[in-house]
XYZ file of C-alpha atoms in Angstrom:
383
model
C 14.653 -1.067 -11.848
C 14.011 -3.092 -15.000
C 15.064 -6.726 -14.830
C 15.737 -6.696 -18.565
C 17.949 -3.601 -18.319
C 19.888 -5.094 -15.424
C 20.458 -8.322 -17.308
C 21.280 -6.669 -20.634
C 23.715 -4.141 -19.155
C 25.603 -6.725 -17.143
C 25.860 -9.281 -19.913
C 26.883 -6.639 -22.472
C 29.693 -5.467 -20.227
C 30.893 -9.024 -19.645
C 30.986 -9.907 -23.321
C 32.579 -6.578 -24.191
C 35.546 -7.007 -21.876
C 38.725 -8.562 -23.225
C 40.660 -10.122 -20.414
C 44.407 -10.028 -20.247
C 45.743 -13.253 -18.706
C 48.541 -11.257 -17.102
C 46.239 -8.954 -15.156
C 43.057 -9.137 -13.095
C 41.827 -5.818 -14.449
C 39.271 -7.471 -16.735
C 37.973 -9.639 -13.926
C 37.712 -6.620 -11.656
C 35.471 -4.908 -14.196
C 33.291 -8.001 -14.475
C 32.982 -8.185 -10.678
C 32.007 -4.514 -10.663
C 29.366 -5.164 -13.331
C 27.817 -8.108 -11.556
C 27.831 -6.505 -8.095
C 26.573 -3.076 -9.164
C 22.961 -4.191 -8.686
C 22.121 -3.793 -5.004
C 18.310 -3.970 -4.987
C 16.361 -7.229 -4.573
C 14.268 -8.609 -7.418
C 11.979 -11.643 -7.024
C 11.353 -11.903 -10.765
C 13.607 -13.702 -13.215
C 16.425 -11.760 -14.846
C 16.694 -14.293 -17.695
C 14.292 -16.142 -19.992
C 12.130 -18.663 -18.141
C 13.597 -22.157 -18.197
C 16.870 -21.046 -19.790
C 20.319 -21.075 -18.192
C 22.905 -18.637 -19.538
C 25.868 -20.981 -19.192
C 28.536 -18.426 -20.194
C 27.269 -16.104 -17.452
C 27.115 -18.913 -14.874
C 30.636 -19.991 -15.796
C 31.859 -16.400 -15.565
C 30.343 -15.954 -12.119
C 31.756 -19.253 -10.914
C 35.172 -18.298 -12.224
C 35.022 -15.063 -10.256
C 33.923 -16.920 -7.125
C 37.007 -19.099 -7.440
C 39.224 -16.055 -6.961
C 40.962 -15.827 -3.607
C 41.120 -12.019 -3.503
C 37.401 -11.191 -3.523
C 36.116 -8.970 -0.739
C 33.429 -10.665 1.393
C 30.797 -8.206 0.133
C 31.683 -8.865 -3.502
C 31.487 -12.598 -2.873
C 28.087 -12.214 -1.210
C 26.713 -10.273 -4.168
C 28.215 -12.658 -6.731
C 26.562 -15.559 -4.929
C 23.256 -13.723 -5.303
C 23.845 -13.561 -9.065
C 24.477 -17.300 -9.121
C 21.212 -17.898 -7.257
C 19.337 -15.700 -9.743
C 20.849 -17.516 -12.728
C 20.194 -21.045 -11.424
C 16.931 -20.676 -9.529
C 14.540 -23.386 -10.666
C 17.323 -25.239 -12.476
C 19.860 -26.564 -9.953
C 18.373 -26.452 -6.458
C 21.322 -28.002 -4.594
C 23.686 -25.408 -6.013
C 21.178 -22.610 -5.361
C 20.786 -23.671 -1.720
C 24.531 -23.777 -1.124
C 25.143 -20.387 -2.742
C 22.245 -18.694 -0.972
C 23.153 -19.959 2.487
C 26.783 -18.933 2.008
C 25.704 -15.450 0.922
C 23.550 -15.076 4.033
C 26.338 -16.335 6.290
C 28.737 -13.754 4.845
C 26.188 -10.976 5.331
C 25.647 -11.992 8.960
C 29.386 -12.070 9.626
C 29.908 -8.588 8.185
C 27.166 -7.078 10.329
C 26.044 -4.546 7.694
C 22.234 -4.244 7.956
C 21.843 -3.342 4.284
C 23.901 -6.321 3.160
C 22.059 -8.566 5.612
C 18.757 -7.490 4.040
C 20.233 -8.339 0.647
C 21.429 -11.734 1.908
C 17.995 -12.536 3.297
C 16.373 -11.834 -0.067
C 18.969 -14.045 -1.749
C 17.877 -17.007 0.355
C 14.221 -16.118 -0.139
C 14.702 -16.357 -3.896
C 16.163 -19.801 -3.432
C 13.290 -21.015 -1.242
C 10.426 -20.048 -3.572
C 9.571 -23.694 -4.125
C 7.141 -26.154 -2.564
C 7.666 -27.279 1.061
C 9.865 -24.297 1.982
C 7.150 -22.105 3.523
C 8.395 -22.410 7.115
C 11.891 -21.359 6.074
C 10.467 -18.507 4.019
C 8.316 -17.370 6.935
C 11.304 -17.157 9.286
C 13.455 -15.308 6.762
C 10.642 -12.927 5.883
C 9.951 -12.088 9.522
C 13.634 -11.290 10.012
C 13.732 -9.160 6.863
C 10.571 -7.304 7.837
C 11.908 -6.476 11.294
C 15.234 -5.344 9.815
C 13.849 -2.938 7.209
C 10.553 -1.770 8.670
C 11.959 1.480 10.088
C 14.685 1.985 7.489
C 14.458 3.864 4.199
C 14.835 0.733 2.081
C 11.679 0.687 -0.049
C 12.726 -2.165 -2.340
C 13.369 -4.393 0.682
C 10.144 -3.260 2.380
C 8.245 -4.231 -0.738
C 10.094 -7.544 -0.963
C 9.077 -8.358 2.612
C 5.410 -7.741 1.777
C 5.713 -9.912 -1.328
C 7.418 -12.742 0.575
C 4.819 -12.574 3.372
C 2.174 -12.963 0.684
C 3.737 -16.077 -0.813
C 3.871 -17.702 2.625
C 0.234 -16.822 3.257
C -0.743 -18.265 -0.129
C 1.079 -21.541 0.503
C -0.695 -21.788 3.869
C -4.113 -20.925 2.369
C -4.384 -17.867 4.625
C -6.444 -15.811 2.193
C -7.068 -12.833 4.492
C -3.348 -12.473 5.228
C -2.542 -12.740 1.528
C -4.926 -9.886 0.728
C -3.400 -7.717 3.489
C 0.135 -8.273 2.250
C -0.876 -7.533 -1.341
C -2.369 -4.219 -0.212
C 0.810 -3.408 1.743
C 3.014 -4.242 -1.238
C 0.992 -2.157 -3.677
C 1.106 0.802 -1.278
C 4.915 0.656 -1.102
C 5.274 0.142 -4.858
C 3.052 3.099 -5.694
C 4.597 5.361 -3.071
C 8.039 4.857 -4.586
C 6.873 4.406 -8.214
C 8.231 0.868 -8.471
C 6.429 -0.161 -11.639
C 7.601 -3.749 -11.940
C 6.986 -4.385 -8.242
C 3.454 -3.040 -8.606
C 2.933 -5.356 -11.578
C 3.840 -8.362 -9.421
C 1.098 -7.536 -6.934
C -1.365 -6.674 -9.686
C -0.833 -10.243 -10.888
C -1.781 -11.419 -7.401
C -4.963 -9.337 -7.595
C -5.722 -11.019 -10.931
C -5.065 -14.425 -9.392
C -7.457 -13.669 -6.530
C -10.140 -12.570 -8.994
C -9.679 -15.934 -10.735
C -10.036 -17.728 -7.398
C -13.268 -15.810 -6.753
C -14.650 -16.884 -10.138
C -14.485 -13.366 -11.610
C -12.878 -14.625 -14.814
C -13.442 -11.568 -16.997
C -12.101 -9.213 -14.345
C -9.138 -11.507 -13.764
C -8.233 -11.413 -17.452
C -8.496 -7.618 -17.492
C -6.226 -7.364 -14.456
C -3.679 -9.717 -16.026
C -3.635 -7.565 -19.165
C -3.108 -4.432 -17.070
C -0.369 -6.074 -14.987
C 1.550 -7.333 -18.003
C 1.182 -3.899 -19.554
C 3.030 -2.508 -16.543
C 5.647 -5.219 -16.996
C 6.144 -4.207 -20.627
C 6.500 -0.553 -19.626
C 9.247 -1.593 -17.204
C 11.066 -3.498 -19.958
C 10.236 -6.987 -18.708
C 11.059 -9.817 -21.078
C 8.395 -12.030 -19.501
C 5.159 -10.107 -20.062
C 3.913 -11.773 -23.244
C 4.692 -15.353 -22.212
C 3.304 -14.894 -18.712
C 0.065 -13.419 -20.051
C -0.410 -16.456 -22.284
C 0.026 -18.830 -19.330
C -2.252 -16.711 -17.136
C -5.044 -16.664 -19.706
C -4.573 -20.401 -20.213
C -5.325 -20.969 -16.514
C -8.509 -18.928 -16.917
C -9.574 -20.811 -20.045
C -8.966 -24.066 -18.167
C -11.323 -22.976 -15.391
C -13.871 -21.778 -17.950
C -13.709 -25.044 -19.885
C -12.551 -23.150 -22.983
C -8.930 -24.238 -23.301
C -9.445 -25.833 -26.736
C -10.171 -22.456 -28.335
C -6.798 -21.192 -27.047
C -4.856 -23.810 -29.041
C -3.020 -21.433 -31.438
C -1.564 -19.459 -28.530
C -0.665 -22.618 -26.638
C 1.249 -23.891 -29.653
C 3.549 -20.881 -29.202
C 3.699 -21.445 -25.446
C 4.848 -25.011 -26.057
C 7.634 -23.695 -28.264
C 8.821 -21.183 -25.670
C 8.233 -22.831 -22.291
C 9.967 -26.049 -21.211
C 6.786 -27.295 -19.528
C 4.308 -25.869 -22.033
C 3.673 -28.943 -24.199
C 1.011 -30.383 -21.898
C -1.226 -27.324 -22.186
C -1.000 -27.478 -25.972
C -1.679 -31.224 -25.964
C -4.710 -30.689 -23.736
C -6.085 -28.047 -26.104
C -5.528 -30.347 -29.078
C -7.286 -33.184 -27.286
C -10.186 -30.847 -26.561
C -10.531 -30.355 -30.315
C -10.546 -34.108 -30.872
C -7.049 -34.103 -32.391
C -5.780 -36.936 -30.204
C -2.920 -38.121 -32.411
C -1.558 -34.585 -32.610
C -1.950 -34.243 -28.850
C 0.099 -37.386 -28.245
C 2.766 -36.133 -30.638
C 2.832 -32.724 -28.936
C 3.881 -34.251 -25.637
C 5.981 -37.107 -26.983
C 9.172 -35.701 -25.446
C 8.049 -33.735 -22.392
C 10.817 -33.059 -19.836
C 10.493 -33.655 -16.085
C 8.589 -30.831 -14.419
C 10.868 -28.057 -13.234
C 11.187 -27.389 -9.504
C 9.969 -23.819 -9.252
C 6.997 -21.637 -8.336
C 4.938 -22.765 -11.365
C 5.358 -26.475 -10.724
C 1.825 -27.241 -9.537
C 0.361 -25.247 -12.438
C 2.212 -27.327 -15.004
C 1.589 -30.533 -13.018
C -2.151 -29.818 -13.201
C -1.973 -29.278 -16.957
C 0.075 -32.466 -17.335
C -2.511 -34.412 -15.350
C -5.355 -33.035 -17.460
C -3.480 -34.048 -20.624
C -2.914 -37.583 -19.320
C -6.596 -37.931 -18.431
C -7.681 -36.604 -21.837
C -5.410 -39.113 -23.563
C -6.186 -41.961 -21.123
C -2.440 -42.351 -20.509
C -1.818 -43.504 -16.909
C 1.889 -44.253 -17.340
C 3.115 -41.019 -15.706
C 0.425 -40.849 -13.041
C 2.330 -42.555 -10.221
C 5.208 -40.100 -10.476
C 2.822 -37.155 -10.448
C 1.032 -38.544 -7.402
C 4.348 -38.722 -5.546
C 5.211 -35.169 -6.613
C 1.873 -33.616 -5.605
C 0.963 -35.549 -2.447
C 3.202 -33.434 -0.137
C 1.230 -30.299 -1.165
C -2.198 -31.970 -1.255
C -3.770 -29.237 0.918
C -2.816 -26.301 -1.319
C -4.556 -24.520 -4.140
C -2.623 -25.236 -7.309
C -0.257 -22.505 -8.466
C -0.656 -20.074 -5.591
C 2.949 -20.444 -4.426
C 3.689 -18.171 -7.384
C 1.254 -15.585 -5.950
C 0.394 -14.868 -9.594
C -1.431 -17.927 -10.983
C -4.088 -20.289 -9.659
C -5.600 -23.540 -10.828
C -7.835 -26.127 -9.155
C -6.935 -27.549 -5.701
C -4.000 -29.937 -5.781
C -6.230 -32.510 -4.079
C -8.581 -32.445 -7.072
C -5.647 -33.094 -9.397
C -4.603 -35.975 -7.148
C -8.137 -37.328 -7.325
C -7.954 -37.323 -11.105
C -4.628 -39.152 -10.999
C -5.845 -41.797 -8.547
C -8.941 -42.357 -10.669
C -6.736 -42.658 -13.770
C -4.820 -45.546 -12.175
C -8.009 -47.202 -10.907
C -7.830 -46.277 -7.189
C -11.370 -44.953 -6.881
C -11.513 -45.013 -3.081
C -8.463 -42.793 -2.781
C -9.766 -40.600 -5.588
C -13.007 -39.986 -3.675
C -11.066 -38.969 -0.552
C -8.996 -36.523 -2.604
C -12.062 -34.977 -4.224
C -13.608 -34.479 -0.785
C -10.455 -32.716 0.417
C -10.459 -30.572 -2.740
C -13.931 -29.312 -1.844
C -12.655 -28.228 1.584
C -9.680 -26.411 0.039
C -11.941 -24.651 -2.472
C -14.293 -23.558 0.315
C -11.356 -22.210 2.333
C -10.349 -20.047 -0.652
C -13.943 -19.027 -1.438
C -13.721 -20.657 -4.870
C -17.131 -22.266 -5.508
C -16.283 -23.097 -9.120
C -13.636 -25.568 -7.843
C -15.818 -27.051 -5.085
């Protein structure tokens, strides 16, 4: 069940097929390649922040065909969601909802479970927790008594992300335990790694920084065993969140230089580390062309790092936009929507932003809320 093997096999088949304009045989093979994968995966099947445009164009071309079976169309729409998640939300929403509608019309429980996970992938962003909760409850009820272990695990994972967004720590821990039990029972290595990352995140929240780092190393080791292309980059980001909490980010600068080269939103972490070393001119240069923050499950992590960089450089110009972005999730712990990373309460980040623009009264209110959020999570180091 390796995401890398799925992606590599499909893309190799696509690029190896020579299509004959006079026949649909080539297209039929491509449809078969794309729709052969029938298990849900919440992790990315492509490099983070990268869109494989030839693959997206190929999928869209197939979706334009009039002779697709409804099931093939449903599964192709899932591929489109996987390829564009975090990059083009309007298109992801449209594709995901159409896939679910097709699955409902066909009345096949297995395909309906697949359609529900397609929409869940598309709703793994801020302010979608109510929608995710409804979809997850439906998925859970559908697969609970069926021999569909991948979908049972996915339901536990999705329940956990809802609990995290709602700061329901006890529920999050229960769902993590449920997910690990399913993953181990069926030897789903990459699925187990996802929940091991959540365990590492919870250790970070508790202030057990050394244990958290050990758990992240173990989890990414499982990811590497499963062939994941994301293990090394994710571990760097995870350790960066720990170093931030420990006040040791500056010593992580060499690694963060590589993160900035490989992650669209990574320049702020590098700039913050440079600023911590007193290299302010280099820090300003490092983030001289930062892109808008991506709309995905890591958004509040990178928004926190961006805020810290702005404060370190005394650069309030971007603060108003960040305040608007973060205010709707002011009551959350930063990063936990990912169920794999955590940073300080969003309210604390908002307090820093308000203070940066000179609104000290609002900053004080935000810092007070941040203390309440930290207490709810049992995170005294953020209180």
